[in-house]
């Protein structure tokens, strides 16, 4: 559910609030809604931080509200976001919760921080992790026991080491990514948690405990473990043991929403054609514990206060203080110099602060939560429009920290001599892929859309291009780089002077960069596939001309080559396959929902084409042995066959040859 899809670069902090628009809601959303007055059980912070431009920390409620008004309204306007909700807590109290813009742009319903529910996506996982740790406290779960002990089906023993809850909480279970059947708009397609888990077990592609690779499946598995250990449905457990004690009366993990909350649910929006288009309520089909929660900013303030308060709020305790500290402490890191994982939370450290938190993304909602334990500070933000991902993954928190915890803006200085820096740049340069991907199913082909390239730059610097944006990196230590435009750190791992094999982004500790061997290069395969499409198209275009010449009785000397129909049919099948995949991608479910009958039928085409190509290769060999046709004709035929063979090889590399489901 959580998937960074925006650029992790800071956006400019812009100035004053804009006036509410007039006319139909096709432009910027309305201004801020009145801030919520928290109930008596959650006291309001009134003390201000020390004055002065160099002061670090909050500066009182009025200043915070003025700052957020400027930032939120400008961001919503610039990114075409219909509405947002924010909560800030500090020193055991709510400082501010506030709504901005529209909960329903079509009806002009304003966002209210105390009533409007937003889909918080993978921040829901923090409820699941809290539930797990409650049961660990009670001795009913063991973080280091085989999860199969608590299941009524079995996770395959692909590796000698079993998967444990500790692996699950740090996303080191070793599952590949499988994004199928996560979302639906149709409540009749919901699948019970246990049945969904038993029928959607992803491949175990690495031993557990080796590397983080974010897994919705693993989190859903933990929710099922909670359900079975507590002997009650997961939603009931969360209601009774977390939401109820904390007074989170406007939060639920239930789907569809309970009747008492349905009217307060924000609409999810898409910005399209210059207007906000409302979308149906998103349902997490079977992996509900990974992202099913809907919540208000007020309730998320309570959740943050409980975690920052050692597991208790207003005298109601959900976790022991020692358990809360254990959840927030580092539990796994790829490299000790960059952010890693706590138990469930991941580190978002920046501006001289250790920060733990979690992001959350659905198709239409994008959220972020950050806790700064040393400052007793918590920040939550959620956006109800598809474009909100450009704000939630980094930029909003960056703006907040730049304002309240400013750091030295001086660019990082290279820590290596020029020759050593240049050698290191060559060592880390190459093409990589995130390990949060499919390895064994047709979904591997989705990796064609997002190549990650590390290229040497000037003075020992490197440039990292990824779906998270471009990072210009300065060497600040052995195999360690810092973003020249910020504080982001990137580390690499290598054996001696050999090329680096792994890379780790501080801004995304839930994934690892894996160096691709030359034969798996995305750029190489794009060249092969592109050449194939061009050659196949030219091969088919030549057919009508050849038919015209034959009817006119003027065939060229090389025309009678046997086997030409083999490459023509193979070319046609490959091109029809690509068109069919495009149609499937453009359908409502795409490649990740439903039975995928169309894709299964389409995948027969490259299999048939491969058989024809092999036959054509046999014919090509015979042509050269027997000197059939002219030399030029044999060369052209052989070239077409060679391209078709390479095209088939590329499809196989991306799991598109055969039925790999």
XYZ file of C-alpha atoms in Angstrom:
661
model
C 0.000 0.000 0.000
C 2.776 2.417 0.853
C 4.784 3.291 -2.216
C 6.806 6.456 -2.648
C 5.599 8.041 -5.861
C 6.655 11.645 -5.499
C 9.954 13.430 -5.678
C 11.682 13.475 -2.322
C 12.942 17.000 -2.781
C 12.028 19.908 -0.577
C 9.378 22.239 -1.951
C 9.715 25.968 -1.282
C 8.004 27.240 1.841
C 5.639 29.792 0.493
C 3.967 32.628 2.097
C 0.560 33.754 3.066
C -2.777 32.036 2.684
C -4.678 32.626 -0.509
C -8.267 33.738 -0.675
C -10.944 31.092 -1.188
C -11.838 30.648 -4.846
C -15.174 31.441 -6.383
C -17.128 29.415 -8.926
C -17.095 25.647 -9.374
C -14.380 23.660 -7.571
C -11.976 23.206 -10.471
C -9.086 25.224 -9.093
C -7.396 25.684 -5.708
C -9.360 24.470 -2.690
C -10.883 26.683 -0.049
C -8.943 28.140 2.804
C -8.234 26.575 6.184
C -11.064 25.404 8.356
C -11.230 26.504 11.993
C -8.779 24.622 14.140
C -10.205 21.948 16.363
C -10.455 22.605 20.085
C -9.237 19.339 21.619
C -11.365 17.730 24.322
C -10.431 18.123 27.950
C -8.859 14.669 28.067
C -6.185 15.888 25.651
C -4.712 19.130 27.041
C -3.616 21.905 24.706
C 0.016 22.992 24.769
C 0.398 26.670 25.584
C 4.094 27.181 26.269
C 6.202 28.638 23.479
C 9.747 27.808 22.532
C 12.463 30.351 23.261
C 12.244 33.333 20.945
C 14.856 34.201 18.383
C 15.489 33.434 14.753
C 18.011 30.702 15.584
C 15.730 28.916 18.070
C 14.992 25.295 17.299
C 11.558 23.988 18.139
C 7.948 25.108 18.087
C 7.197 28.764 18.809
C 3.678 28.553 20.104
C 0.301 27.670 18.699
C -0.384 30.964 16.894
C 2.924 30.903 15.033
C 2.445 27.238 14.123
C -1.027 27.917 12.737
C 0.207 30.850 10.661
C 3.077 28.758 9.296
C 0.867 25.794 8.431
C -1.759 28.017 6.809
C 0.828 29.399 4.433
C 2.461 26.069 3.645
C -0.701 24.013 3.320
C -2.649 26.428 1.156
C 0.271 27.012 -1.189
C 0.980 23.272 -1.486
C -2.659 22.398 -2.080
C -2.901 25.071 -4.752
C 0.366 24.212 -6.488
C -0.153 20.424 -6.464
C -3.907 20.529 -7.177
C -4.963 18.814 -3.958
C -8.603 19.055 -2.911
C -8.138 18.795 0.845
C -5.795 17.931 3.681
C -5.762 17.429 7.418
C -2.909 18.068 9.870
C -2.095 17.316 13.499
C 0.863 18.520 15.586
C 1.482 17.361 19.158
C 4.253 18.419 21.496
C 5.313 17.826 25.066
C 2.306 15.681 25.936
C -0.367 17.933 24.442
C -2.093 18.728 21.184
C -0.767 21.957 19.735
C -2.958 22.091 16.650
C -5.243 19.967 14.497
C -6.714 21.579 11.420
C -8.431 20.833 8.132
C -7.744 22.523 4.809
C -9.746 22.587 1.604
C -12.506 20.219 0.586
C -13.498 16.821 1.966
C -15.752 16.589 -1.093
C -14.834 19.052 -3.820
C -18.015 18.355 -5.756
C -20.242 19.287 -2.833
C -17.849 21.811 -1.311
C -17.799 20.008 2.001
C -14.934 21.401 4.089
C -12.381 19.267 5.893
C -12.816 19.185 9.667
C -9.936 17.854 11.726
C -12.261 16.447 14.385
C -14.756 14.762 12.042
C -13.402 14.200 8.529
C -11.886 10.755 8.050
C -8.991 10.231 5.650
C -7.679 6.897 4.399
C -4.258 6.714 6.060
C -2.938 3.791 4.000
C 0.098 2.090 5.456
C 0.104 4.206 8.598
C -2.524 1.601 9.506
C 0.423 -0.745 9.956
C 1.338 1.098 13.148
C -1.950 -0.109 14.647
C -1.039 -3.654 13.618
C 2.455 -3.371 15.096
C 1.044 -1.924 18.306
C -1.334 -4.897 18.534
C 1.550 -7.329 17.975
C 3.619 -5.729 20.721
C 0.689 -5.796 23.150
C 0.500 -9.558 22.708
C 4.292 -9.858 23.001
C 4.016 -8.046 26.327
C 1.430 -10.573 27.455
C 3.633 -13.498 26.444
C 1.146 -14.675 23.843
C 3.489 -13.928 20.946
C 7.239 -14.337 20.535
C 9.058 -12.017 18.155
C 11.618 -14.695 17.347
C 9.380 -17.738 16.836
C 8.410 -19.176 13.451
C 5.216 -17.423 12.324
C 3.925 -20.768 11.076
C 3.301 -21.611 14.724
C 0.332 -19.218 14.672
C -1.106 -19.991 11.218
C -3.638 -22.485 9.863
C -1.665 -22.715 6.597
C 2.078 -22.833 6.052
C 4.606 -20.416 4.641
C 6.864 -22.609 2.445
C 10.257 -23.531 3.869
C 12.115 -22.092 0.886
C 15.042 -21.157 3.129
C 16.416 -22.888 6.199
C 15.633 -19.921 8.442
C 11.964 -19.487 9.360
C 10.223 -16.126 9.107
C 9.590 -14.511 12.500
C 7.552 -11.538 13.663
C 10.806 -9.615 14.114
C 11.483 -10.102 10.414
C 7.952 -8.995 9.640
C 8.212 -5.832 11.761
C 11.472 -4.840 10.055
C 10.283 -5.888 6.568
C 13.128 -8.396 6.316
C 10.937 -11.484 5.781
C 12.397 -11.956 2.288
C 9.142 -11.963 0.307
C 9.033 -10.667 -3.238
C 6.559 -7.917 -4.107
C 3.131 -8.969 -5.332
C 0.657 -6.139 -5.776
C -2.277 -8.187 -7.035
C -5.728 -8.026 -5.469
C -4.949 -5.336 -2.912
C -7.634 -2.794 -3.836
C -11.233 -2.939 -4.953
C -14.208 -0.594 -5.070
C -16.649 -3.494 -4.769
C -17.348 -4.735 -1.235
C -18.601 -8.069 -2.616
C -15.034 -8.835 -3.726
C -13.643 -8.643 -0.200
C -11.905 -11.840 0.906
C -11.518 -13.009 4.529
C -8.038 -12.302 5.831
C -6.990 -15.921 6.387
C -8.228 -17.113 2.996
C -6.549 -14.215 1.170
C -3.230 -14.873 2.906
C -3.327 -18.601 2.157
C -3.970 -18.008 -1.557
C -1.568 -15.081 -2.098
C 1.711 -16.280 -0.551
C 4.508 -14.414 -2.385
C 7.739 -16.108 -3.346
C 10.485 -16.153 -0.727
C 13.334 -14.746 -2.797
C 15.955 -14.178 -0.080
C 16.687 -15.520 3.413
C 14.950 -13.591 6.207
C 16.878 -10.969 8.132
C 19.159 -10.064 5.218
C 17.562 -6.988 3.646
C 14.477 -4.842 4.064
C 11.926 -5.067 1.294
C 8.589 -3.514 2.153
C 5.816 -6.114 2.254
C 2.088 -5.548 2.589
C 1.640 -9.306 2.655
C 3.916 -9.710 5.673
C 2.033 -7.017 7.590
C -1.308 -8.644 6.791
C 0.219 -11.891 8.035
C 1.028 -10.184 11.349
C -2.586 -8.997 11.584
C -3.768 -12.575 11.131
C -1.345 -13.726 13.822
C -2.925 -11.131 16.140
C -6.386 -12.383 15.217
C -5.516 -15.997 16.003
C -3.479 -15.305 19.137
C -6.198 -13.068 20.592
C -9.023 -15.360 19.438
C -11.029 -12.472 18.028
C -11.371 -10.727 14.643
C -8.624 -8.230 13.930
C -11.033 -5.274 13.682
C -12.570 -6.137 17.057
C -9.135 -6.375 18.629
C -8.076 -2.969 17.345
C -11.361 -1.418 18.494
C -11.172 -2.877 22.001
C -7.453 -2.720 22.751
C -6.230 0.398 20.922
C -8.909 2.741 19.595
C -11.278 2.478 22.548
C -8.697 3.074 25.301
C -7.240 6.055 23.412
C -10.632 7.641 22.730
C -10.106 7.395 18.959
C -13.843 7.429 18.287
C -13.488 8.622 14.689
C -11.048 5.937 13.550
C -11.815 2.479 12.213
C -10.136 -0.370 10.381
C -13.495 -1.755 9.265
C -14.508 -1.951 5.629
C -16.983 -0.797 4.441
C -17.184 1.979 7.003
C -19.575 1.659 9.930
C -22.777 3.646 9.343
C -21.944 6.121 12.108
C -18.748 7.172 10.285
C -19.664 6.855 6.612
C -21.050 10.385 6.283
C -17.792 11.855 7.631
C -15.497 10.048 5.173
C -13.555 12.311 2.830
C -13.937 11.575 -0.844
C -10.785 10.508 -2.637
C -10.027 12.749 -5.619
C -8.117 12.683 -8.848
C -7.020 15.901 -10.530
C -7.938 15.424 -14.185
C -8.963 17.772 -16.964
C -8.547 20.818 -14.747
C -10.983 19.626 -12.083
C -11.279 17.331 -9.089
C -12.918 14.015 -9.922
C -14.411 12.118 -6.976
C -13.514 8.444 -6.638
C -15.289 5.545 -4.887
C -14.264 4.425 -1.426
C -11.166 2.245 -1.655
C -11.342 -1.183 -0.040
C -8.291 -3.229 0.878
C -9.460 -6.650 -0.260
C -7.681 -9.217 1.906
C -4.614 -7.482 3.312
C -6.638 -5.166 5.564
C -4.122 -4.971 8.480
C -1.649 -3.456 6.013
C -3.738 -0.399 5.185
C -7.461 -0.407 5.946
C -7.677 2.355 8.586
C -9.593 5.609 8.165
C -8.957 8.313 10.751
C -9.281 11.972 11.637
C -6.386 14.272 12.473
C -7.707 14.564 16.036
C -7.537 10.811 16.508
C -4.077 10.568 14.976
C -2.981 13.220 17.466
C -4.142 10.905 20.257
C -2.249 7.974 18.764
C 0.947 10.023 18.506
C 0.567 11.280 22.087
C 0.194 7.717 23.344
C 3.401 6.597 21.629
C 5.313 9.688 22.688
C 3.930 9.305 26.217
C 5.390 5.875 26.780
C 2.279 3.979 25.734
C -0.338 5.889 27.726
C -2.756 8.778 27.197
C -4.916 10.480 29.809
C -4.349 7.636 32.258
C -5.230 4.887 29.761
C -2.311 2.617 28.907
C -2.028 0.541 25.722
C 1.659 -0.391 26.002
C 4.257 -0.554 28.738
C 6.768 2.268 28.632
C 9.565 -0.242 28.020
C 7.655 -1.749 25.083
C 7.122 1.663 23.514
C 10.825 2.437 23.853
C 11.587 -0.951 22.292
C 9.296 -0.205 19.344
C 11.027 3.123 18.696
C 14.613 1.838 19.046
C 16.588 0.775 16.012
C 16.101 -2.915 15.273
C 17.677 -3.282 11.826
C 19.847 -1.235 9.497
C 21.570 -1.974 6.220
C 24.347 0.450 7.166
C 24.818 1.993 10.635
C 25.471 5.421 9.088
C 22.013 5.837 7.533
C 18.390 5.491 8.726
C 17.105 1.987 9.376
C 14.118 0.256 10.955
C 12.638 0.241 14.419
C 9.932 -2.325 15.200
C 7.308 -1.301 12.669
C 8.329 2.330 12.555
C 11.131 3.299 10.199
C 13.691 6.028 10.764
C 13.248 9.357 8.975
C 16.091 11.104 10.795
C 17.056 14.562 9.571
C 18.057 18.051 10.745
C 20.086 16.620 13.620
C 17.027 14.766 14.959
C 16.272 11.078 15.227
C 12.815 10.686 13.734
C 10.678 7.556 13.475
C 7.430 7.295 11.607
C 5.589 5.820 8.664
C 4.093 6.902 5.367
C 0.810 5.755 3.896
C -0.439 5.729 0.310
C -3.570 4.454 -1.341
C -4.536 5.398 -4.881
C -6.208 8.660 -3.829
C -4.943 9.370 -0.284
C -1.370 10.129 0.760
C -0.280 10.502 4.373
C 2.746 10.775 6.621
C 3.397 10.467 10.357
C 6.615 11.436 12.111
C 7.614 11.221 15.776
C 10.633 12.960 17.291
C 10.962 11.234 20.676
C 13.725 13.530 21.943
C 11.489 16.565 21.345
C 8.273 14.806 22.361
C 6.972 16.025 19.003
C 4.621 14.367 16.548
C 3.407 15.513 13.120
C 0.694 13.943 10.958
C -0.553 15.041 7.547
C -2.913 13.485 5.021
C -4.057 14.536 1.537
C -7.186 13.314 -0.249
C -6.019 13.620 -3.873
C -3.801 11.451 -6.074
C -1.321 14.318 -6.452
C -0.764 14.407 -2.675
C 2.005 11.840 -3.014
C 4.209 14.670 -4.278
C 3.900 16.220 -0.810
C 3.565 13.377 1.672
C 6.790 11.525 0.900
C 9.314 14.009 2.216
C 8.469 17.545 1.082
C 5.954 18.485 3.797
C 8.130 17.151 6.619
C 11.141 18.841 5.029
C 9.325 22.170 5.064
C 8.310 21.689 8.686
C 11.825 20.767 9.825
C 13.469 23.536 7.794
C 11.265 26.036 9.607
C 11.453 24.703 13.170
C 14.780 22.881 13.212
C 16.989 24.771 10.747
C 20.421 23.355 10.043
C 23.531 24.673 8.365
C 22.601 25.215 4.706
C 26.213 24.874 3.575
C 26.642 22.142 0.958
C 28.534 19.028 2.089
C 32.268 18.975 1.479
C 33.911 15.976 -0.163
C 35.670 13.869 2.473
C 37.873 11.928 0.056
C 40.926 13.008 -1.982
C 40.013 13.663 -5.641
C 41.650 10.482 -6.970
C 39.992 8.286 -4.318
C 36.636 9.978 -4.896
C 36.873 9.363 -8.649
C 37.753 5.691 -8.114
C 34.861 5.306 -5.693
C 32.486 6.963 -8.173
C 33.455 4.389 -10.798
C 33.032 1.630 -8.226
C 29.417 2.562 -7.399
C 28.373 3.550 -10.928
C 25.984 1.231 -12.696
C 22.374 0.264 -13.089
C 20.339 -0.850 -10.088
C 16.807 -1.914 -9.186
C 14.888 -1.709 -5.923
C 14.509 -5.106 -4.267
C 10.838 -4.335 -3.648
C 9.807 -5.976 -6.893
C 8.586 -9.242 -8.340
C 11.210 -11.820 -9.250
C 9.135 -14.848 -10.251
C 5.852 -13.532 -11.739
C 4.824 -11.506 -14.772
C 4.873 -8.423 -12.524
C 8.656 -8.358 -12.919
C 7.990 -6.556 -16.217
C 6.797 -3.521 -14.245
C 10.488 -2.895 -13.541
C 10.909 -1.774 -17.145
C 9.197 1.470 -16.185
C 11.677 2.557 -13.507
C 15.387 2.142 -14.260
C 17.752 3.380 -11.551
C 21.100 4.640 -12.767
C 24.137 5.787 -10.801
C 26.522 7.736 -13.028
C 29.888 9.397 -12.237
C 29.885 13.174 -12.195
C 32.508 15.859 -11.710
C 34.998 15.872 -8.827
C 34.138 12.402 -7.608
C 30.430 13.126 -7.350
C 27.734 10.789 -8.647
C 24.209 11.351 -9.901
C 21.525 8.883 -8.847
C 18.408 8.837 -11.029
C 15.440 6.942 -9.577
C 11.637 7.158 -9.363
C 12.198 9.221 -6.216
C 13.925 11.929 -8.267
C 17.493 12.882 -9.139
C 20.077 13.082 -6.367
C 23.436 14.792 -6.889
C 25.657 13.041 -4.391
C 28.874 14.232 -2.769
C 31.260 11.633 -1.268
C 31.405 12.160 2.494
C 33.007 8.869 3.505
C 33.920 5.387 2.309
C 31.047 4.319 0.033
C 28.911 7.027 1.646
C 27.355 10.004 -0.126
C 25.224 12.950 0.851
C 22.729 14.802 -1.302
C 24.311 18.078 -2.403
C 20.892 19.772 -2.052
C 19.879 18.355 1.328
C 20.670 15.929 4.108
C 19.779 12.663 2.382
C 22.427 9.960 2.712
C 23.150 7.097 0.326
C 25.480 4.223 1.220
C 26.828 1.418 -0.940
C 28.233 -2.002 -0.167
C 31.133 -3.583 -2.040
C 33.743 -6.251 -1.537
C 37.152 -4.601 -1.602
C 37.647 -2.693 -4.838
C 35.030 -4.696 -6.748
C 31.971 -2.872 -8.097
C 29.347 -2.116 -5.484
C 26.597 -4.723 -5.334
C 24.081 -2.960 -3.083
C 22.958 0.578 -2.388
C 20.904 2.011 0.483
C 18.896 5.233 0.390
C 18.461 6.940 3.735
C 15.130 8.357 2.623
C 13.811 4.856 1.830
C 15.174 2.383 4.412
C 12.401 -0.055 3.515
C 14.101 -0.954 0.230
C 17.519 -1.866 -1.103
C 19.208 -1.090 -4.401
C 20.545 -4.212 -6.117
C 23.086 -3.881 -8.914
C 21.799 -5.389 -12.136
C 24.129 -7.631 -14.171
C 24.662 -6.493 -17.750
C 22.151 -8.968 -19.144
C 19.416 -7.575 -16.852
C 20.035 -3.924 -17.728
C 16.758 -2.079 -18.243
C 18.399 0.153 -20.841
C 19.683 -2.903 -22.740
C 16.254 -4.490 -22.771
C 14.560 -1.304 -23.910
C 16.998 -1.271 -26.832
C 16.255 -4.927 -27.642
C 12.496 -4.502 -27.342
C 12.552 -1.260 -29.315
C 14.596 -2.845 -32.097
C 12.185 -5.756 -32.149
C 9.118 -3.534 -32.527
C 10.800 -1.596 -35.353
C 11.923 -4.723 -37.238
C 8.562 -6.452 -36.768
C 6.685 -3.399 -38.030
C 8.946 -3.132 -41.105
C 8.555 -6.865 -41.739
C 4.765 -6.564 -41.797
C 4.834 -3.374 -43.845
C 6.906 -5.156 -46.501
C 4.233 -7.807 -47.031
C 1.747 -5.681 -49.035
C 4.518 -4.439 -51.338
C 5.703 -7.973 -51.969
C 2.154 -9.074 -52.823
C 1.746 -6.164 -55.249
C 5.004 -7.041 -56.997
C 3.984 -10.673 -57.299
C 0.643 -9.759 -58.836
C 2.445 -7.500 -61.274
C 4.712 -10.419 -62.191
C 7.918 -8.629 -61.175
C 9.244 -10.434 -58.091
C 12.729 -9.581 -56.942
C 15.371 -12.348 -57.298
C 15.554 -12.853 -53.530
C 11.793 -13.129 -53.003
C 11.439 -16.918 -53.281
C 13.360 -17.554 -49.994
C 11.548 -20.342 -48.118
C 10.341 -19.707 -44.539
C 9.540 -16.032 -44.880
C 6.018 -16.642 -43.614
C 7.536 -17.866 -40.306
C 9.060 -14.463 -39.450
C 5.980 -12.625 -40.726
C 3.695 -14.593 -38.430
C 6.112 -14.270 -35.487
C 6.302 -10.500 -36.027
C 2.515 -10.228 -36.169
C 2.061 -12.264 -32.989
C 4.587 -10.160 -31.051
C 2.977 -6.882 -32.117
C -0.534 -8.142 -31.314
C 0.769 -9.234 -27.899
C 2.100 -5.757 -27.135
C -1.202 -4.198 -28.175
C -3.084 -6.699 -25.982
C -0.918 -5.852 -22.972
C -1.644 -2.171 -23.575
C -5.376 -2.919 -23.597
C -5.086 -4.861 -20.326
C -3.113 -2.019 -18.748
C -5.778 0.445 -19.817
C -8.626 -1.609 -18.362
C -10.137 -0.760 -14.986
C -8.258 -3.481 -13.120
C -4.991 -3.215 -15.006
C -2.464 -5.934 -14.245
C -3.167 -6.111 -10.522
C -6.874 -6.891 -10.134
C -9.220 -9.665 -11.110
C -8.632 -13.040 -12.775
C -6.490 -11.473 -15.555
C -8.079 -13.689 -18.189
C -7.128 -11.257 -20.956
C -3.473 -11.314 -19.946
C -3.431 -15.101 -19.748
C -4.787 -15.325 -23.284
C -2.361 -12.664 -24.513
C 0.602 -14.560 -23.053
C -0.086 -17.395 -25.473
C 0.974 -15.150 -28.353
C 4.703 -14.804 -27.522
C 4.858 -18.570 -26.877
C 3.557 -19.235 -30.393
C 5.878 -16.540 -31.744
C 8.839 -18.154 -29.995
C 8.070 -21.512 -31.614
C 7.853 -19.864 -35.035
C 11.109 -18.007 -34.376
C 12.935 -21.234 -33.531
C 11.592 -22.778 -36.734
C 12.717 -19.685 -38.651
C 16.194 -20.010 -37.137
C 16.400 -23.596 -38.409
C 15.339 -22.388 -41.866
C 17.972 -19.624 -41.770
C 20.722 -22.140 -41.071
C 19.543 -24.295 -43.974
C 19.425 -21.276 -46.287
C 23.113 -20.601 -45.672
C 24.033 -24.265 -46.049
C 22.241 -24.552 -49.392
C 22.877 -21.020 -50.660
C 19.164 -20.314 -51.121
C 18.363 -16.893 -52.599
C 20.844 -14.057 -52.742
C 23.370 -13.244 -50.052
C 21.502 -10.010 -49.279
C 18.224 -11.874 -48.840
C 19.850 -14.366 -46.492
C 21.398 -11.560 -44.459
C 18.063 -9.751 -44.147
C 16.260 -12.939 -43.163
C 18.977 -13.853 -40.664
C 18.871 -10.352 -39.142
C 15.106 -10.572 -38.632
C 15.485 -13.986 -37.018
C 18.284 -12.707 -34.750
C 16.192 -9.754 -33.590
C 13.212 -12.060 -32.980
C 15.390 -14.392 -30.904
C 16.685 -11.470 -28.836
C 13.129 -10.187 -28.401
C 12.058 -13.619 -27.140
C 15.039 -13.710 -24.773
C 14.062 -10.301 -23.401
C 10.442 -11.359 -22.837
C 11.710 -14.392 -20.968
C 13.971 -12.222 -18.800
C 10.915 -10.175 -17.766
C 8.726 -13.248 -17.139
C 6.519 -12.548 -20.150
C 7.246 -15.808 -21.955
C 4.850 -18.382 -20.579
C 2.386 -18.110 -17.720
C 4.189 -16.987 -14.579
C 1.505 -16.137 -12.086
